[in-house]
Amino acid sequence: MLRAFSHTNGKCVFRNAKCWHRRKSVLAIRREDVNAWERRAPLAPKHVKELTQMGYKVLVQPSNRRAIHEKDYIKAGGIIQEDISEASLIVGVKRPPEDKLIPKKNYAFFSHTIKAQEANMPLLDEILRQEIRLFDYEKMVDRKGMRIVAFGKWAGVAGMINILHGLGLRFLALGHHTPFMHIGMAHNYRNSSQAVQAVRDAGYEISLGLMPKSVGPLTFVFTGTGNVSKGAQEMFSALPCEFVEPHELKEVSRSGDLRKVYGTVLSRHHHLVRKQDGLYDPVDYEKHPELYTSRFNSDIAPYTTCLINGIYWEQHTPRLLSRQDAQKLLMPVKSTSATIEGCPELPHKLLAICDISADTGGSIEFMTECTTIDSPFCMYDADQHTIHDSVEGSGILMCSIDNLPAQLPVEATEYFGDMLFPYIEEMLLSEGSEPLERQNYSTVVRDAVIASNGSLTAKYQYIQKLRESREYTQMLKMDNKKRVLLLGSGYVSGPVIEYLTRDSNVDITVASVTKEQLEQLTEKYNNITSVHMDIIKHEEKLNSLVKKHNLVISLLPYSAHPLVAKKCIDNKVNLVTASYLTPAMKELRESVEAAGITVISEMGLDPGLDHMLAMECIDKAKEVGATVVSYTSFCGGLPAPECSDNPLRYKFSWSPQGVLLNTVQSATYLKNGEIVNIPAGGAVLDSVTPMDFFPGLNLEGFPNRDSTKYAEPYGIQTAHTLLRGTLRYKGYSKTMGGFVKLGLISPDPYPLLSSTTPPLTWKELMCKLVGIKQPVEYDVLKEAVFSKLEKDQSQLEAVEWLGLLGDEPVPAADSIVGAFAKHMEIKLPFGTGERDMIVMRNEIGLEHPSGHLEKKFIDLVVYGDNKGYSAMAKSVGYPTAIAAKMVLDGEIDAKGMVIPLTKNVYGPILERVQAEGIVYSTHSIVKH
């Protein structure tokens, strides 16, 4: 197959391509943004220079993290530009975020999808959806299947430097200062030459005999013969070293010269033998690897100080080391002479493994997770089969960083770019939207196309089969499992997961748009799988997730629940939420009943526990013939008194936007037989009443939504007063009223705050809200705001305290209240060691058949844990989780829309929440 053009003496010679096509082609080097340590690029300035001299336009996304400075790319003819949408080919090193993909483009990067890696399947789905053509460097191979484009050598170089540094630390932990202490991590050196000099300096000390005698001769075993192994050997050779054959390792490990170190390179024939006859046949091994076993554990490992592993493991091939092997290798070595306390012998020969392949669960079976550049070492304790982040204690020092070349980014970039550059041209001359079969690619490039025009290419259609096979296997394994889909990963998710995973038969999938929260949850809890996605924007994916589960718990904003409920109806899956049963949800009542599913709402604190505590009291009253004549309920999530140190006297332990919007809702309640209506827009803040049932807390309350609608479901149509409200510390309502006056609680769309528009500062936004033109002096804006606040000094102080007159950027959002909520979450979080509290007071007036009146008081006060869950998270999360478990276990089997108003629902929940520290008290006052 002809290439589009080739190089002859540095000049471009076209083949089957037109000159005008070249001038139109644009290449973009994207910014690496997945890992903080990723400072490489796929092409260096010298490659950009050659491309621009050949007539191409090269865009380079700006990045202060990239190791090669932007000025070098500019000097080479590159254009530093954020917008890369005009490029036909976009190249990077690692995968881009799904939301940064541009449809119908050519992309080239390491996708890590060819084994149907579960973590990267959402990326592949998005590539297919957006009809992107994906070139994967990993599949750019020659006729022998050897990779042509790779960072392998520099992984080996960096890995060798790191493990020498790690050995210095490990020796020190075992009581020995060694020359390795003067070798740093690879990224501490400007380039490999500096690292080589540091290794040579350490080697010089070794050659002088400065290694402690009690550690014995050091031996290093290199597996593999490719670029990874060669790179590691190249750095190792800076030490005074002698390479020996594997069969000589035993002898030198016992009686070798302490003024040098020993290395051996291991190939297959050194350790692989057929189980039947103990022989190695390379042709037979390629056909039937399962018939072979490795003797590495018995013939090589006992005489190895440090293993540098550069080979990948494939199914049905022998592993180098198993957990059982490690247990035997870590058995204490019998001392051959009297030990001096200050000069201890090593506990065992095998001290360290540098698994440069970073192949988890691969040839080193017990290497189950990669280390990182931030935390490069861990200790594997074979007896306990545990891994701990340290260089101390018993076990083997492990180093298995999966992005080693990023530690030497400049040299790695130039090396990689040299290999990639000959293939850039033909990728660049095609458009991602054109059919693949029309492209005149070389075999190397064509075979690296994973996806094109919305489909997997023929060579990679097996990926879908692998996915389906894995999902089927997972389903089989989970046949006896109860599968829960949790939507949302915020404050409340922790208690929900913690409670449900007490049952080992419950598996939870958590789906959320917030990647950091997902990572924290998966690290903290067992039996959970995370899915990073925007649930609202990806309805098809949501539908696919729902159908695989027995129950959905939605902790999303209430506006998302109808969408989730429709997916549950379509797939006949039960649903639990903590939010109000809104009119939009009520419209689905008939569909829910027709589907034969259970949809539980109002299962949190307020609504939730307030209903349950009320109904428990009301039902008991009715049992003795009493009539309910009044019902008031006030509830609030607050900072503990000692933490209420800001103008709002409030901090956020749940959805900030929900808190803000609650202040501009309309409200309706019944007082002394009369209906009171409060319009939307902030008027509830003018209906504030002091609350002195706990005088020390200095509380105030205001009405919340429509209280009258609960007369019928509570069965208290006899009540002349019916009021539900929100509790806050005194002063909250006045301060919040100022924000309402300024228009900061507006939920209306505000395009100027979109992520696609230039960011505004708070000063600029406030100018727009008060109607004055920019530029403006601070004092002028302050006076305009003061006027808008009707000269209220405390409200102005709150505005200033929050920095709303300054130059801090306004967070991107769909509305002003959305941006304000994000800002408030940053400004008013709970600090380390601070706690929140929940206060609820129910007052129920009863008239008994005898004529005497009784006031029932139900108090609930819950404090957050300094190092655990917030009070709000517990008070919303545990009732939700308990209700979900009751649905899973069949305790709640009613079909249709359910809220916790019946004894069979609220009874068990009120009993079980007390075991979680949510304890309430009651007392009465009786008037005769």
JSON list of N, CA and C in Angstrom, two decimals, residues 875-917:
[
{"chain": "A", "resi": 875, "resn": "SER", "atom": "N", "xyz": [-29.07, 11.79, 58.93]},
{"chain": "A", "resi": 875, "resn": "SER", "atom": "CA", "xyz": [-30.53, 11.90, 59.09]},
{"chain": "A", "resi": 875, "resn": "SER", "atom": "C", "xyz": [-31.28, 11.71, 57.79]},
{"chain": "A", "resi": 876, "resn": "VAL", "atom": "N", "xyz": [-30.61, 11.95, 56.66]},
{"chain": "A", "resi": 876, "resn": "VAL", "atom": "CA", "xyz": [-31.22, 11.67, 55.36]},
{"chain": "A", "resi": 876, "resn": "VAL", "atom": "C", "xyz": [-30.81, 10.30, 54.85]},
{"chain": "A", "resi": 877, "resn": "GLY", "atom": "N", "xyz": [-29.52, 9.97, 55.01]},
{"chain": "A", "resi": 877, "resn": "GLY", "atom": "CA", "xyz": [-28.99, 8.75, 54.42]},
{"chain": "A", "resi": 877, "resn": "GLY", "atom": "C", "xyz": [-29.49, 7.47, 55.07]},
{"chain": "A", "resi": 878, "resn": "TYR", "atom": "N", "xyz": [-29.51, 7.41, 56.40]},
{"chain": "A", "resi": 878, "resn": "TYR", "atom": "CA", "xyz": [-29.89, 6.16, 57.05]},
{"chain": "A", "resi": 878, "resn": "TYR", "atom": "C", "xyz": [-31.37, 5.80, 56.84]},
{"chain": "A", "resi": 879, "resn": "PRO", "atom": "N", "xyz": [-32.32, 6.75, 56.97]},
{"chain": "A", "resi": 879, "resn": "PRO", "atom": "CA", "xyz": [-33.71, 6.37, 56.63]},
{"chain": "A", "resi": 879, "resn": "PRO", "atom": "C", "xyz": [-33.86, 5.89, 55.19]},
{"chain": "A", "resi": 880, "resn": "THR", "atom": "N", "xyz": [-33.16, 6.58, 54.27]},
{"chain": "A", "resi": 880, "resn": "THR", "atom": "CA", "xyz": [-33.22, 6.18, 52.86]},
{"chain": "A", "resi": 880, "resn": "THR", "atom": "C", "xyz": [-32.68, 4.76, 52.68]},
{"chain": "A", "resi": 881, "resn": "ALA", "atom": "N", "xyz": [-31.54, 4.49, 53.30]},
{"chain": "A", "resi": 881, "resn": "ALA", "atom": "CA", "xyz": [-30.92, 3.16, 53.16]},
{"chain": "A", "resi": 881, "resn": "ALA", "atom": "C", "xyz": [-31.78, 2.08, 53.80]},
{"chain": "A", "resi": 882, "resn": "ILE", "atom": "N", "xyz": [-32.36, 2.38, 54.96]},
{"chain": "A", "resi": 882, "resn": "ILE", "atom": "CA", "xyz": [-33.20, 1.38, 55.64]},
{"chain": "A", "resi": 882, "resn": "ILE", "atom": "C", "xyz": [-34.43, 1.06, 54.78]},
{"chain": "A", "resi": 883, "resn": "ALA", "atom": "N", "xyz": [-35.04, 2.10, 54.21]},
{"chain": "A", "resi": 883, "resn": "ALA", "atom": "CA", "xyz": [-36.19, 1.86, 53.33]},
{"chain": "A", "resi": 883, "resn": "ALA", "atom": "C", "xyz": [-35.78, 1.03, 52.12]},
{"chain": "A", "resi": 884, "resn": "ALA", "atom": "N", "xyz": [-34.63, 1.34, 51.53]},
{"chain": "A", "resi": 884, "resn": "ALA", "atom": "CA", "xyz": [-34.14, 0.57, 50.38]},
{"chain": "A", "resi": 884, "resn": "ALA", "atom": "C", "xyz": [-33.94, -0.89, 50.74]},
{"chain": "A", "resi": 885, "resn": "LYS", "atom": "N", "xyz": [-33.36, -1.13, 51.90]},
{"chain": "A", "resi": 885, "resn": "LYS", "atom": "CA", "xyz": [-33.13, -2.52, 52.34]},
{"chain": "A", "resi": 885, "resn": "LYS", "atom": "C", "xyz": [-34.45, -3.24, 52.58]},
{"chain": "A", "resi": 886, "resn": "MET", "atom": "N", "xyz": [-35.43, -2.51, 53.09]},
{"chain": "A", "resi": 886, "resn": "MET", "atom": "CA", "xyz": [-36.75, -3.12, 53.31]},
{"chain": "A", "resi": 886, "resn": "MET", "atom": "C", "xyz": [-37.40, -3.51, 51.98]},
{"chain": "A", "resi": 887, "resn": "VAL", "atom": "N", "xyz": [-37.20, -2.70, 50.95]},
{"chain": "A", "resi": 887, "resn": "VAL", "atom": "CA", "xyz": [-37.72, -3.05, 49.62]},
{"chain": "A", "resi": 887, "resn": "VAL", "atom": "C", "xyz": [-36.99, -4.27, 49.08]},
{"chain": "A", "resi": 888, "resn": "LEU", "atom": "N", "xyz": [-35.66, -4.28, 49.20]},
{"chain": "A", "resi": 888, "resn": "LEU", "atom": "CA", "xyz": [-34.87, -5.42, 48.71]},
{"chain": "A", "resi": 888, "resn": "LEU", "atom": "C", "xyz": [-35.27, -6.71, 49.41]},
{"chain": "A", "resi": 889, "resn": "ASP", "atom": "N", "xyz": [-35.55, -6.61, 50.70]},
{"chain": "A", "resi": 889, "resn": "ASP", "atom": "CA", "xyz": [-35.86, -7.82, 51.48]},
{"chain": "A", "resi": 889, "resn": "ASP", "atom": "C", "xyz": [-37.34, -8.18, 51.47]},
{"chain": "A", "resi": 890, "resn": "GLY", "atom": "N", "xyz": [-38.17, -7.37, 50.78]},
{"chain": "A", "resi": 890, "resn": "GLY", "atom": "CA", "xyz": [-39.59, -7.68, 50.68]},
{"chain": "A", "resi": 890, "resn": "GLY", "atom": "C", "xyz": [-40.40, -7.21, 51.87]},
{"chain": "A", "resi": 891, "resn": "GLU", "atom": "N", "xyz": [-39.80, -6.47, 52.80]},
{"chain": "A", "resi": 891, "resn": "GLU", "atom": "CA", "xyz": [-40.56, -5.95, 53.94]},
{"chain": "A", "resi": 891, "resn": "GLU", "atom": "C", "xyz": [-41.56, -4.89, 53.48]},
{"chain": "A", "resi": 892, "resn": "ILE", "atom": "N", "xyz": [-41.14, -4.10, 52.51]},
{"chain": "A", "resi": 892, "resn": "ILE", "atom": "CA", "xyz": [-42.07, -3.17, 51.87]},
{"chain": "A", "resi": 892, "resn": "ILE", "atom": "C", "xyz": [-42.41, -3.77, 50.51]},
{"chain": "A", "resi": 893, "resn": "ASP", "atom": "N", "xyz": [-43.65, -4.21, 50.35]},
{"chain": "A", "resi": 893, "resn": "ASP", "atom": "CA", "xyz": [-44.03, -4.85, 49.09]},
{"chain": "A", "resi": 893, "resn": "ASP", "atom": "C", "xyz": [-45.20, -4.15, 48.40]},
{"chain": "A", "resi": 894, "resn": "ALA", "atom": "N", "xyz": [-45.63, -3.01, 48.97]},
{"chain": "A", "resi": 894, "resn": "ALA", "atom": "CA", "xyz": [-46.72, -2.26, 48.34]},
{"chain": "A", "resi": 894, "resn": "ALA", "atom": "C", "xyz": [-46.26, -1.73, 46.99]},
{"chain": "A", "resi": 895, "resn": "LYS", "atom": "N", "xyz": [-47.14, -1.79, 46.00]},
{"chain": "A", "resi": 895, "resn": "LYS", "atom": "CA", "xyz": [-46.82, -1.29, 44.67]},
{"chain": "A", "resi": 895, "resn": "LYS", "atom": "C", "xyz": [-47.42, 0.10, 44.47]},
{"chain": "A", "resi": 896, "resn": "GLY", "atom": "N", "xyz": [-46.77, 0.89, 43.64]},
{"chain": "A", "resi": 896, "resn": "GLY", "atom": "CA", "xyz": [-47.25, 2.24, 43.38]},
{"chain": "A", "resi": 896, "resn": "GLY", "atom": "C", "xyz": [-46.41, 3.26, 44.12]},
{"chain": "A", "resi": 897, "resn": "MET", "atom": "N", "xyz": [-46.97, 4.48, 44.26]},
{"chain": "A", "resi": 897, "resn": "MET", "atom": "CA", "xyz": [-46.28, 5.57, 44.95]},
{"chain": "A", "resi": 897, "resn": "MET", "atom": "C", "xyz": [-46.45, 5.40, 46.46]},
{"chain": "A", "resi": 898, "resn": "VAL", "atom": "N", "xyz": [-45.34, 5.44, 47.20]},
{"chain": "A", "resi": 898, "resn": "VAL", "atom": "CA", "xyz": [-45.37, 5.23, 48.65]},
{"chain": "A", "resi": 898, "resn": "VAL", "atom": "C", "xyz": [-44.62, 6.36, 49.34]},
{"chain": "A", "resi": 899, "resn": "ILE", "atom": "N", "xyz": [-45.22, 6.92, 50.41]},
{"chain": "A", "resi": 899, "resn": "ILE", "atom": "CA", "xyz": [-44.48, 7.78, 51.33]},
{"chain": "A", "resi": 899, "resn": "ILE", "atom": "C", "xyz": [-44.70, 7.19, 52.73]},
{"chain": "A", "resi": 900, "resn": "PRO", "atom": "N", "xyz": [-43.79, 7.48, 53.69]},
{"chain": "A", "resi": 900, "resn": "PRO", "atom": "CA", "xyz": [-43.77, 6.72, 54.95]},
{"chain": "A", "resi": 900, "resn": "PRO", "atom": "C", "xyz": [-44.83, 7.15, 55.96]},
{"chain": "A", "resi": 901, "resn": "LEU", "atom": "N", "xyz": [-46.08, 6.87, 55.63]},
{"chain": "A", "resi": 901, "resn": "LEU", "atom": "CA", "xyz": [-47.18, 7.30, 56.49]},
{"chain": "A", "resi": 901, "resn": "LEU", "atom": "C", "xyz": [-47.89, 6.13, 57.16]},
{"chain": "A", "resi": 902, "resn": "THR", "atom": "N", "xyz": [-47.52, 4.91, 56.85]},
{"chain": "A", "resi": 902, "resn": "THR", "atom": "CA", "xyz": [-48.18, 3.75, 57.44]},
{"chain": "A", "resi": 902, "resn": "THR", "atom": "C", "xyz": [-47.24, 3.05, 58.40]},
{"chain": "A", "resi": 903, "resn": "LYS", "atom": "N", "xyz": [-47.82, 2.42, 59.42]},
{"chain": "A", "resi": 903, "resn": "LYS", "atom": "CA", "xyz": [-47.04, 1.85, 60.52]},
{"chain": "A", "resi": 903, "resn": "LYS", "atom": "C", "xyz": [-46.07, 0.78, 60.05]},
{"chain": "A", "resi": 904, "resn": "ASN", "atom": "N", "xyz": [-46.47, -0.01, 59.04]},
{"chain": "A", "resi": 904, "resn": "ASN", "atom": "CA", "xyz": [-45.59, -1.08, 58.56]},
{"chain": "A", "resi": 904, "resn": "ASN", "atom": "C", "xyz": [-44.32, -0.51, 57.90]},
{"chain": "A", "resi": 905, "resn": "VAL", "atom": "N", "xyz": [-44.37, 0.77, 57.50]},
{"chain": "A", "resi": 905, "resn": "VAL", "atom": "CA", "xyz": [-43.19, 1.42, 56.93]},
{"chain": "A", "resi": 905, "resn": "VAL", "atom": "C", "xyz": [-42.45, 2.22, 58.00]},
{"chain": "A", "resi": 906, "resn": "TYR", "atom": "N", "xyz": [-43.15, 3.15, 58.67]},
{"chain": "A", "resi": 906, "resn": "TYR", "atom": "CA", "xyz": [-42.44, 4.03, 59.60]},
{"chain": "A", "resi": 906, "resn": "TYR", "atom": "C", "xyz": [-41.99, 3.30, 60.87]},
{"chain": "A", "resi": 907, "resn": "GLY", "atom": "N", "xyz": [-42.73, 2.28, 61.29]},
{"chain": "A", "resi": 907, "resn": "GLY", "atom": "CA", "xyz": [-42.39, 1.59, 62.53]},
{"chain": "A", "resi": 907, "resn": "GLY", "atom": "C", "xyz": [-40.97, 1.01, 62.53]},
{"chain": "A", "resi": 908, "resn": "PRO", "atom": "N", "xyz": [-40.66, 0.10, 61.57]},
{"chain": "A", "resi": 908, "resn": "PRO", "atom": "CA", "xyz": [-39.30, -0.45, 61.54]},
{"chain": "A", "resi": 908, "resn": "PRO", "atom": "C", "xyz": [-38.22, 0.60, 61.33]},
{"chain": "A", "resi": 909, "resn": "ILE", "atom": "N", "xyz": [-38.52, 1.63, 60.53]},
{"chain": "A", "resi": 909, "resn": "ILE", "atom": "CA", "xyz": [-37.49, 2.64, 60.24]},
{"chain": "A", "resi": 909, "resn": "ILE", "atom": "C", "xyz": [-37.17, 3.44, 61.50]},
{"chain": "A", "resi": 910, "resn": "LEU", "atom": "N", "xyz": [-38.20, 3.89, 62.25]},
{"chain": "A", "resi": 910, "resn": "LEU", "atom": "CA", "xyz": [-37.95, 4.65, 63.47]},
{"chain": "A", "resi": 910, "resn": "LEU", "atom": "C", "xyz": [-37.19, 3.81, 64.50]},
{"chain": "A", "resi": 911, "resn": "GLU", "atom": "N", "xyz": [-37.47, 2.54, 64.53]},
{"chain": "A", "resi": 911, "resn": "GLU", "atom": "CA", "xyz": [-36.75, 1.66, 65.46]},
{"chain": "A", "resi": 911, "resn": "GLU", "atom": "C", "xyz": [-35.28, 1.52, 65.04]},
{"chain": "A", "resi": 912, "resn": "ARG", "atom": "N", "xyz": [-35.04, 1.34, 63.74]},
{"chain": "A", "resi": 912, "resn": "ARG", "atom": "CA", "xyz": [-33.69, 1.06, 63.27]},
{"chain": "A", "resi": 912, "resn": "ARG", "atom": "C", "xyz": [-32.80, 2.31, 63.21]},
{"chain": "A", "resi": 913, "resn": "VAL", "atom": "N", "xyz": [-33.38, 3.50, 63.00]},
{"chain": "A", "resi": 913, "resn": "VAL", "atom": "CA", "xyz": [-32.53, 4.70, 62.97]},
{"chain": "A", "resi": 913, "resn": "VAL", "atom": "C", "xyz": [-31.94, 4.99, 64.34]},
{"chain": "A", "resi": 914, "resn": "GLN", "atom": "N", "xyz": [-32.60, 4.57, 65.38]},
{"chain": "A", "resi": 914, "resn": "GLN", "atom": "CA", "xyz": [-32.08, 4.82, 66.72]},
{"chain": "A", "resi": 914, "resn": "GLN", "atom": "C", "xyz": [-30.76, 4.08, 66.95]},
{"chain": "A", "resi": 915, "resn": "ALA", "atom": "N", "xyz": [-30.63, 2.93, 66.30]},
{"chain": "A", "resi": 915, "resn": "ALA", "atom": "CA", "xyz": [-29.37, 2.18, 66.39]},
{"chain": "A", "resi": 915, "resn": "ALA", "atom": "C", "xyz": [-28.24, 2.91, 65.67]},
{"chain": "A", "resi": 916, "resn": "GLU", "atom": "N", "xyz": [-28.59, 3.86, 64.79]},
{"chain": "A", "resi": 916, "resn": "GLU", "atom": "CA", "xyz": [-27.58, 4.65, 64.06]},
{"chain": "A", "resi": 916, "resn": "GLU", "atom": "C", "xyz": [-27.34, 6.01, 64.71]},
{"chain": "A", "resi": 917, "resn": "GLY", "atom": "N", "xyz": [-27.84, 6.19, 65.96]},
{"chain": "A", "resi": 917, "resn": "GLY", "atom": "CA", "xyz": [-27.59, 7.43, 66.68]},
{"chain": "A", "resi": 917, "resn": "GLY", "atom": "C", "xyz": [-28.60, 8.52, 66.42]}
]
